[in-house]
mmCIF file of C-alpha atoms in Angstrom:
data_model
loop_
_atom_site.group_PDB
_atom_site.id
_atom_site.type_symbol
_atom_site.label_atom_id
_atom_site.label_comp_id
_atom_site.label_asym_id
_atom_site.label_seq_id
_atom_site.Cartn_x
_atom_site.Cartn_y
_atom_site.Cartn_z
ATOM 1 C CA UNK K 1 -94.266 -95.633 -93.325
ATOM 2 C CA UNK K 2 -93.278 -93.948 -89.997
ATOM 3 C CA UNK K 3 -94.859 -93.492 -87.178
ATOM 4 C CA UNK K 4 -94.909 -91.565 -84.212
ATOM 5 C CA UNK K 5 -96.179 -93.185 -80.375
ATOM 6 C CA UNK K 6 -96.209 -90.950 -77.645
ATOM 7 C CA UNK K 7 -96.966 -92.246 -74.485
ATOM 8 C CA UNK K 8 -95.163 -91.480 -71.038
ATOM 9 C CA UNK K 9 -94.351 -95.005 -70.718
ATOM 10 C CA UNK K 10 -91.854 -96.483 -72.031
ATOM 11 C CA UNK K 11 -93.706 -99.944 -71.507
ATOM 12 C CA UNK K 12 -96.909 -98.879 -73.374
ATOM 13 C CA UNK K 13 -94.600 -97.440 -76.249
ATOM 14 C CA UNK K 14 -92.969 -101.291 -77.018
ATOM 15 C CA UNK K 15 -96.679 -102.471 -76.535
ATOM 16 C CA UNK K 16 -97.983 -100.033 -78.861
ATOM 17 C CA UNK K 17 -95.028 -100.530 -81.383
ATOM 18 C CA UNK K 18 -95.798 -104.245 -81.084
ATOM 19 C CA UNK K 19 -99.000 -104.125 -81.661
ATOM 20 C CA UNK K 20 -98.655 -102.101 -84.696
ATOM 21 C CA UNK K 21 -96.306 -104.848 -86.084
ATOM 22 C CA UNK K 22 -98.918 -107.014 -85.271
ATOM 23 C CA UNK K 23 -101.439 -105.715 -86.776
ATOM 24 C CA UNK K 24 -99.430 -106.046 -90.300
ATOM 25 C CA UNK K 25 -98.666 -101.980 -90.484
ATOM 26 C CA UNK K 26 -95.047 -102.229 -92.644
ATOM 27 C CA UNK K 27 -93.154 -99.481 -90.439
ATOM 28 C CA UNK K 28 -89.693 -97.972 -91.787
ATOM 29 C CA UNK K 29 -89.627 -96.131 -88.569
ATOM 30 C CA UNK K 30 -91.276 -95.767 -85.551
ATOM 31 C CA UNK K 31 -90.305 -92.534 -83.627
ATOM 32 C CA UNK K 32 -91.235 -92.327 -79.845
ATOM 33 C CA UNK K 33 -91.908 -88.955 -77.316
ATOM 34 C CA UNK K 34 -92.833 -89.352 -73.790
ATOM 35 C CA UNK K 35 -95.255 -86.523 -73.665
ATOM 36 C CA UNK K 36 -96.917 -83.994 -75.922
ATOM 37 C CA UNK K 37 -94.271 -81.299 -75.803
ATOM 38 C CA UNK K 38 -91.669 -84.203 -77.296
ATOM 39 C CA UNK K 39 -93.974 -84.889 -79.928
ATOM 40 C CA UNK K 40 -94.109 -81.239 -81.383
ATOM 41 C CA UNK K 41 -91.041 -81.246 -81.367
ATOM 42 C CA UNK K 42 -90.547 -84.090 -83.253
ATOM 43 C CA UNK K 43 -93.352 -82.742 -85.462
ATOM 44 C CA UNK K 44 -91.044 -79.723 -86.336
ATOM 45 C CA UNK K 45 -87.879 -82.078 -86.726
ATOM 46 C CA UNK K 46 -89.637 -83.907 -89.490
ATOM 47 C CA UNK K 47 -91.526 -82.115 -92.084
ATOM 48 C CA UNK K 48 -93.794 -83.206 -95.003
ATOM 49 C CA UNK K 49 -92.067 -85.098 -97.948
ATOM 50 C CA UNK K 50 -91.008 -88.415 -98.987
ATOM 51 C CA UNK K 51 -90.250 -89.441 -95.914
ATOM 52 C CA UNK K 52 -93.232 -87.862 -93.499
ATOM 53 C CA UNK K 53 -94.760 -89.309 -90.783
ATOM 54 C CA UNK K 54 -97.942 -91.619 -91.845
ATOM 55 C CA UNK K 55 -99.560 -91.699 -88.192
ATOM 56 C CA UNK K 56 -99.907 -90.335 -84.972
ATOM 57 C CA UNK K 57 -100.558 -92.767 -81.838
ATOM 58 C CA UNK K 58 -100.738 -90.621 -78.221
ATOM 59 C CA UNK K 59 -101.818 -91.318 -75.031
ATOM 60 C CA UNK K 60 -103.824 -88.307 -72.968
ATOM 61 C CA UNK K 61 -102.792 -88.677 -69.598
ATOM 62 C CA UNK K 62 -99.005 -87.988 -69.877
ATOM 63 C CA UNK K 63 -97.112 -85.180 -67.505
ATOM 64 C CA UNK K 64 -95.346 -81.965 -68.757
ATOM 65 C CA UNK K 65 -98.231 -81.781 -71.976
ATOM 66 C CA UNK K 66 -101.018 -84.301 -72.217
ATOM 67 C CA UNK K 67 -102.192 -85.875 -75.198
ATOM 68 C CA UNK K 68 -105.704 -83.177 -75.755
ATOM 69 C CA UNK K 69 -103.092 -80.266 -75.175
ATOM 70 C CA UNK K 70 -100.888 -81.618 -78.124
ATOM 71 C CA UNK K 71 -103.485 -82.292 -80.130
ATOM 72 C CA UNK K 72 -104.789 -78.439 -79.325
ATOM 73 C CA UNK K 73 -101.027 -77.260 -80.005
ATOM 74 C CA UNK K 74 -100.583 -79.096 -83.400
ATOM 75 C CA UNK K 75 -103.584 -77.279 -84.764
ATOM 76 C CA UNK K 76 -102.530 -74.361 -84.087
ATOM 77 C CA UNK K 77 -99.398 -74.371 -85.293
ATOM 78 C CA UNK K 78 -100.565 -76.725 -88.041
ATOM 79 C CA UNK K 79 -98.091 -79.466 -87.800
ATOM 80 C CA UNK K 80 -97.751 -82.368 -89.943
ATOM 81 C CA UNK K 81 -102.162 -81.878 -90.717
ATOM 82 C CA UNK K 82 -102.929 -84.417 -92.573
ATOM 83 C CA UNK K 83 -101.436 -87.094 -90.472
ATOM 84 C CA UNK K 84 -103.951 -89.434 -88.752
ATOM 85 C CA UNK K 85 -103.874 -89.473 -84.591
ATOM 86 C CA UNK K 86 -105.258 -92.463 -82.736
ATOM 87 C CA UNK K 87 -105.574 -91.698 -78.989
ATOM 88 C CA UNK K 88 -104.764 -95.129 -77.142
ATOM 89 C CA UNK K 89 -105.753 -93.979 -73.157
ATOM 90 C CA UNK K 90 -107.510 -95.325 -70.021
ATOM 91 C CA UNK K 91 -109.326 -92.250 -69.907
ATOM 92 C CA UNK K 92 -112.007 -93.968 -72.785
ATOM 93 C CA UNK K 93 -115.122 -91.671 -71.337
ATOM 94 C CA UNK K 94 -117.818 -90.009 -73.525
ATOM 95 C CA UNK K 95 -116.141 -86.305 -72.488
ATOM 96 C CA UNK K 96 -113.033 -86.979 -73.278
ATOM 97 C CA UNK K 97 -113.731 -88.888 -76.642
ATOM 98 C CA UNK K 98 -115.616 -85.956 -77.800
ATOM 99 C CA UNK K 99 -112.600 -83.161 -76.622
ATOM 100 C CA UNK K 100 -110.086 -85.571 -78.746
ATOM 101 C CA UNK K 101 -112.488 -85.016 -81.735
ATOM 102 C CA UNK K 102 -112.624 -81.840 -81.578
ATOM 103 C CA UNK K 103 -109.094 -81.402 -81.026
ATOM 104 C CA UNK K 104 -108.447 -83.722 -84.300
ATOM 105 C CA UNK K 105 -108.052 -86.859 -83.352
ATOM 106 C CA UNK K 106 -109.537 -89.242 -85.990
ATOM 107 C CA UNK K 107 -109.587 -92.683 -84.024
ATOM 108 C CA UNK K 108 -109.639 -93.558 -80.004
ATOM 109 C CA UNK K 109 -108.348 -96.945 -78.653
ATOM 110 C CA UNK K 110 -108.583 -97.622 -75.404
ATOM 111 C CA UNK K 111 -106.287 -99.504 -73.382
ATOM 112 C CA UNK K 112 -106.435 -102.376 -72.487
ATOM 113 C CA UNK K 113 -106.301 -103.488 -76.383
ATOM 114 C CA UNK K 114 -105.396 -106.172 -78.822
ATOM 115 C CA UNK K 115 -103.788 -105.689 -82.161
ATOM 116 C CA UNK K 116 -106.781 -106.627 -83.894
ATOM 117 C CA UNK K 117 -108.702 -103.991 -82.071
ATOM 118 C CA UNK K 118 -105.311 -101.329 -83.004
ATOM 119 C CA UNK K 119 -105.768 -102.602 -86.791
ATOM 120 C CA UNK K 120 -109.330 -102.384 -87.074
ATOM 121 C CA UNK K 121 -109.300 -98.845 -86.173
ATOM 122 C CA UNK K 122 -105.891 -97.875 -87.652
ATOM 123 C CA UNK K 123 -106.004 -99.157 -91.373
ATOM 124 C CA UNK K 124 -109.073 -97.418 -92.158
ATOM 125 C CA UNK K 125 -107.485 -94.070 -91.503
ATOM 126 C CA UNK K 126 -104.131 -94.917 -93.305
ATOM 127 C CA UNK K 127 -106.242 -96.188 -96.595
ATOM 128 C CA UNK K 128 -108.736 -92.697 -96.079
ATOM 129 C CA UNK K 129 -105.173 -90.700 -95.748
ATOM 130 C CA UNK K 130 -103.424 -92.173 -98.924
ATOM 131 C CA UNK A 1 -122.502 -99.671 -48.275
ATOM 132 C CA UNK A 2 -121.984 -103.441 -48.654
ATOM 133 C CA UNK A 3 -123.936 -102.998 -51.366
ATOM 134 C CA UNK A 4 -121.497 -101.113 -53.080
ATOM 135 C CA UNK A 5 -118.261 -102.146 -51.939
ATOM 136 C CA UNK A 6 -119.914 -105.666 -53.435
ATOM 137 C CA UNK A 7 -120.062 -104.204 -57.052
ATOM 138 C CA UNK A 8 -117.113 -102.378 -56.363
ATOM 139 C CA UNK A 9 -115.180 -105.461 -55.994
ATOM 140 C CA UNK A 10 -116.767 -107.281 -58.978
ATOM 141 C CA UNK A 11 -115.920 -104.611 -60.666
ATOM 142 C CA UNK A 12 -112.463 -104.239 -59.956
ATOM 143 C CA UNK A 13 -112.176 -108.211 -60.826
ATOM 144 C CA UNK A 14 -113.487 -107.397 -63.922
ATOM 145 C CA UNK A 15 -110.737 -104.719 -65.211
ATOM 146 C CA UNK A 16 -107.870 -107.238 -63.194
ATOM 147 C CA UNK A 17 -108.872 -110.005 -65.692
ATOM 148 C CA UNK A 18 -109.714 -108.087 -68.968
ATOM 149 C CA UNK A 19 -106.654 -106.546 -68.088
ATOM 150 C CA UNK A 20 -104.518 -109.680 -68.024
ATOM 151 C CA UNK A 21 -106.397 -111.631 -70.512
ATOM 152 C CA UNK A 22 -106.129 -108.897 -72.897
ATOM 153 C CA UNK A 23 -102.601 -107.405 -72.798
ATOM 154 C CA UNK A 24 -100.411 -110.256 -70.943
ATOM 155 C CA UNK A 25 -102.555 -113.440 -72.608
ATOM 156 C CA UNK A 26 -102.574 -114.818 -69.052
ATOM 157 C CA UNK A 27 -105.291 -115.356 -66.963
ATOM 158 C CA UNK A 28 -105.904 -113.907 -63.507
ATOM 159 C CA UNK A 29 -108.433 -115.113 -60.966
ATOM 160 C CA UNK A 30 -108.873 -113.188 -57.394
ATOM 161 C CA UNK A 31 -107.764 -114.820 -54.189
ATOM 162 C CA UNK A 32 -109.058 -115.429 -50.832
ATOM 163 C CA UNK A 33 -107.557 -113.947 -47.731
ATOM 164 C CA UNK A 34 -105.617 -110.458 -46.815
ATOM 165 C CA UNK A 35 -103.131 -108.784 -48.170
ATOM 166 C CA UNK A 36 -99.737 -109.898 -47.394
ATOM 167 C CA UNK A 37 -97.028 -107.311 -46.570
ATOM 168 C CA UNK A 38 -94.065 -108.853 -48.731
ATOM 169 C CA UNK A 39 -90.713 -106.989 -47.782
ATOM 170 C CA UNK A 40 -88.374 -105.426 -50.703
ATOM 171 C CA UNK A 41 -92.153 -105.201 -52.206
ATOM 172 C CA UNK A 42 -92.865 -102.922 -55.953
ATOM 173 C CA UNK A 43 -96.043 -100.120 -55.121
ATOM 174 C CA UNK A 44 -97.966 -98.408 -57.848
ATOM 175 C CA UNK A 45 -100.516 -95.637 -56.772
ATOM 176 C CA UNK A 46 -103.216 -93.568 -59.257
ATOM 177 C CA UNK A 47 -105.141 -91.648 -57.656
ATOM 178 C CA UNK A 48 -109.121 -90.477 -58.948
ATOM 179 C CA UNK A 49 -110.892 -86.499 -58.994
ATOM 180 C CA UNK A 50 -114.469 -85.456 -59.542
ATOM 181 C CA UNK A 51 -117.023 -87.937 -59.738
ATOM 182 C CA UNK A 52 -115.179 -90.657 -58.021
ATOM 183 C CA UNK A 53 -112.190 -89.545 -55.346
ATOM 184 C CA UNK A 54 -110.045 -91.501 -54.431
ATOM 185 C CA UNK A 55 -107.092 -93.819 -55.155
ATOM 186 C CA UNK A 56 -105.908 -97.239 -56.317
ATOM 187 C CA UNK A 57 -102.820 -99.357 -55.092
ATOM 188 C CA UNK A 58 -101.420 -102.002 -57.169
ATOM 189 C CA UNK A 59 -98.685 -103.551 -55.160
ATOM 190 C CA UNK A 60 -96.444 -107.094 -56.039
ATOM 191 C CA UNK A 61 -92.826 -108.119 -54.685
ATOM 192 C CA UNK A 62 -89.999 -107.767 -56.747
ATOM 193 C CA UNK A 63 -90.505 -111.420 -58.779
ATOM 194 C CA UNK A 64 -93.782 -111.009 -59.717
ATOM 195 C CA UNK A 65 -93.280 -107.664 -60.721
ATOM 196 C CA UNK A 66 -90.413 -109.020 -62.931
ATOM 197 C CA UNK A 67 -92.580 -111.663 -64.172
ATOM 198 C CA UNK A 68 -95.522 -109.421 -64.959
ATOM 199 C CA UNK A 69 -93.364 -106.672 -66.686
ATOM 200 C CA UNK A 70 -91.741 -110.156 -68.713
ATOM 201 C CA UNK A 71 -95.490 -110.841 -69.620
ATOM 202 C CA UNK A 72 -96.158 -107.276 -70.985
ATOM 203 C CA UNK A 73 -93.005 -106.867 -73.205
ATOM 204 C CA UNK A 74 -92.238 -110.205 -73.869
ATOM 205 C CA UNK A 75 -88.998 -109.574 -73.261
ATOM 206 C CA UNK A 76 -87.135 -110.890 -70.005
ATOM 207 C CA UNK A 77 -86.363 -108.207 -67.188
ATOM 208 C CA UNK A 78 -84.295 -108.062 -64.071
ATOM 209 C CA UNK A 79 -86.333 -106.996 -61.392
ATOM 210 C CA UNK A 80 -84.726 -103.414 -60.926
ATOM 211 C CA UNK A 81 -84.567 -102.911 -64.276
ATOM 212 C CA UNK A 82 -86.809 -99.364 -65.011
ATOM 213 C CA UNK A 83 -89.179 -101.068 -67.007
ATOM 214 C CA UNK A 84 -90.751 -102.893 -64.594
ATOM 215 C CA UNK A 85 -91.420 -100.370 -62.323
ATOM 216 C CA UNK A 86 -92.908 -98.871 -65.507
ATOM 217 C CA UNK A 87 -94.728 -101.923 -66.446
ATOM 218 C CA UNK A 88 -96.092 -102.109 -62.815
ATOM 219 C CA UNK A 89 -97.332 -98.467 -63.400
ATOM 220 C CA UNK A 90 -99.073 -99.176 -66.364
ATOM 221 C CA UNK A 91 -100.810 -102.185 -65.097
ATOM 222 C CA UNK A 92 -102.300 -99.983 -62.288
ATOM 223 C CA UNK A 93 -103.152 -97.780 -64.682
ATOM 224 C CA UNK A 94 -105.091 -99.853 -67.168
ATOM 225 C CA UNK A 95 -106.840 -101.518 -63.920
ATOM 226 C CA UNK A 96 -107.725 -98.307 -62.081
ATOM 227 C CA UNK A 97 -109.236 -97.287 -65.695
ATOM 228 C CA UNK A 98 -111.118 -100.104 -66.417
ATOM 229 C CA UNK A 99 -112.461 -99.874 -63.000
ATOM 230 C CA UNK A 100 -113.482 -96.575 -63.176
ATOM 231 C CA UNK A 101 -115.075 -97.164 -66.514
ATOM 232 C CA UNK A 102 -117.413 -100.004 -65.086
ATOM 233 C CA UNK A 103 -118.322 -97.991 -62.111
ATOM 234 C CA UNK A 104 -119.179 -94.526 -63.075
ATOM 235 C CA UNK A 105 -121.586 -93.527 -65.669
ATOM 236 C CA UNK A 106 -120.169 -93.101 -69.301
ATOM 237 C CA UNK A 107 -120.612 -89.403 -69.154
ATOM 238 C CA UNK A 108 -119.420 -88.777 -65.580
ATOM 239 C CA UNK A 109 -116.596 -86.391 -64.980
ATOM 240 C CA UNK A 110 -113.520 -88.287 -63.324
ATOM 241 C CA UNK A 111 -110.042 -88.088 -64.252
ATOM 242 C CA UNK A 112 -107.498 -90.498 -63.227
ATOM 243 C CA UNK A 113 -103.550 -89.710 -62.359
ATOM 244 C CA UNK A 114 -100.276 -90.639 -63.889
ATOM 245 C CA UNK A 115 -99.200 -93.652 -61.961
ATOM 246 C CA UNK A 116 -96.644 -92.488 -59.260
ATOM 247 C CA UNK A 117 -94.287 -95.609 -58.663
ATOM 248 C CA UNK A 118 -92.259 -96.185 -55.534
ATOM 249 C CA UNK A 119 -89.605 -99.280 -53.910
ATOM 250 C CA UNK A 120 -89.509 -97.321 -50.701
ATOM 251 C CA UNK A 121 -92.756 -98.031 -49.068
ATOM 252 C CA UNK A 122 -95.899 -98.119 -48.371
ATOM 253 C CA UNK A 123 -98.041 -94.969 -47.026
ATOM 254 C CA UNK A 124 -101.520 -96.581 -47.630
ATOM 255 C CA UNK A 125 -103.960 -95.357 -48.710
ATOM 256 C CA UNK A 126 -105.472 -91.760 -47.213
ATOM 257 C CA UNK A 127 -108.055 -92.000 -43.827
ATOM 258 C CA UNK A 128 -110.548 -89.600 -45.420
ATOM 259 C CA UNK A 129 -111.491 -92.176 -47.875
ATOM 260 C CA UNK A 130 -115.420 -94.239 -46.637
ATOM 261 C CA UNK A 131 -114.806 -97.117 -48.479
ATOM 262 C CA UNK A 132 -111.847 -99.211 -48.468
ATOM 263 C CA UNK A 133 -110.876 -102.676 -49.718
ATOM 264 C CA UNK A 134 -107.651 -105.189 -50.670
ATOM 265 C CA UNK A 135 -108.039 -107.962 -52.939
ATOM 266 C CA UNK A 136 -105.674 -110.424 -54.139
ATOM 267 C CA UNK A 137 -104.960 -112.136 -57.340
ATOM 268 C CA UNK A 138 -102.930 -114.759 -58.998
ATOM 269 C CA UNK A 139 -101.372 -115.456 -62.576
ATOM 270 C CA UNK A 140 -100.033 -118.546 -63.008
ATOM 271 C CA UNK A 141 -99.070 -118.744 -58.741
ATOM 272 C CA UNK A 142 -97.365 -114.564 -59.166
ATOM 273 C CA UNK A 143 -99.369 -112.909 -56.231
ATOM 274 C CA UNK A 144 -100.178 -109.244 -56.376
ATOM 275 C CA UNK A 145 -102.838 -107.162 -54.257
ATOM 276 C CA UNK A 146 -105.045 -104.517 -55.238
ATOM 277 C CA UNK A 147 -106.390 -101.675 -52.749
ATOM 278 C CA UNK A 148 -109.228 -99.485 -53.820
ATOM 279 C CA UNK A 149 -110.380 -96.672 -51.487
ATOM 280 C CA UNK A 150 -113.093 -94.003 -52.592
#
């Protein structure tokens, strides 16, 4: 499976990547952007097929686009929609859980976190999505 | 206001150590005293809007910013390598949050900055702010200081 992390640090993108290792995800790939416009970008580089991407991972506080504009963006111009996104932020309040919703995210980590806490709400989405 | 620089403080001791406990496996227990001013020293600033306003200051010399960023990737760093003025970012970041979460109500309307990084200097923090104070803590004898002002 591949997967996509977008987080303006670099730092918190080897974290995340870890942790995903971690948490016993089998990843072929891991693709990285350092803010929202990066990702859709990447989204448009790499269609559906054999080898799509199996999950999203974005922060929300990241210059240029933040992670709730992406998500906005990607619905609109419907890329890669059945892919699962997990938000992993600091920014874990009530208002900004329910904008992600809305905006399609289907988990929310926030950071700090431990890769039991990144599998626990990661594998559920990935066995929904199959 | 002792009242709430009090909880403030607890607070912010809170987020240090679920902070460190969670993401470097270390622990990280506050310190007594005042901030030191440690020349050829690593700053990290976020600042808060809306409900809460104001900022926080993460600041370390270069070796224990070296050692924390080593703590974070698990990899070893130099200590101008970019990473760990990135990993010093980060940490502010996830502290600052965490703070913020403890202190304001779960539906309150505060965002919190990108983390703005600098080897440069110092400014401090801005006058306007009421409430204002340093703390130090200590992973495994690394010093770093925290400033919160709101």
């Amino acid at each position: 499976m591949r997967a996509l992390i977008i987080d303006d640090s670099a730092v918190m993108r080897k974290v995340i990547e870890r942790a995903l290792g971690q948490a016993g995800l089998d990843l072929s790939e891991v693709l990285q952007a350092s803010n929202g416009e990066e990702a859709l970008q990447t989204l448009r580089d790499n269609p559906g097929g054999a080898n799509a991407l199996g999950l999203i991972l974005s922060d929300i506080n990241m210059p240029v686009m933040d992670g709730l504009q992406f998500l906005e963006a990607r619905k609109q111009q419907n890329l890669a929609p059945g892919v699962p996104v997990v938000m992993i932020t600091t920014e874990g309040n009530e208002t900004f859980v329910m904008r992600a919703i809305a905006a399609g995210a289907q988990g929310y980590i926030c950071k700090p976190f431990t890769a039991e806490q990144v599998k626990a709400r990661v594998l559920p989405l990935l066995r929904a999505a199959v | 206001m002792a009242n709430v620089q009090d909880e403030a403080v607890t607070r912010l001791d809170s987020a240090v150590s679920e902070v460190f406990e969670t993401m470097l496996a270390r622990s990280c227990d506050p310190l007594d005293g005042e901030v030191d001013t440690v020349e050829g020293r690593i700053v990290a600033r976020i600042q808060f809007t809306g409900a809460v306003d104001g900022e926080c200051l993460l600041y370390a010399s270069q070796a224990t910013a070296s050692v924390t960023a080593e703590a974070l990737l698990g990899t070893p760093s130099e200590p101008h390598d970019p990473m760990v003025a990135d990993a010093i970012g980060e940490l502010c970041n996830m502290i600052a949050g965490g703070w913020k979460s403890k202190l304001a109500s779960p539906d309150s309307n505060c965002t919190i900055s990108t983390p703005a990084v600098t080897r440069d200097g110092f400014e401090g923090y801005q006058a306007r702010f009421t409430t204002r104070f340093s703390r130090n803590y200590s992973f495994q004898g690394n010093v770093f200081g925290v400033v919160l002002a709101f």
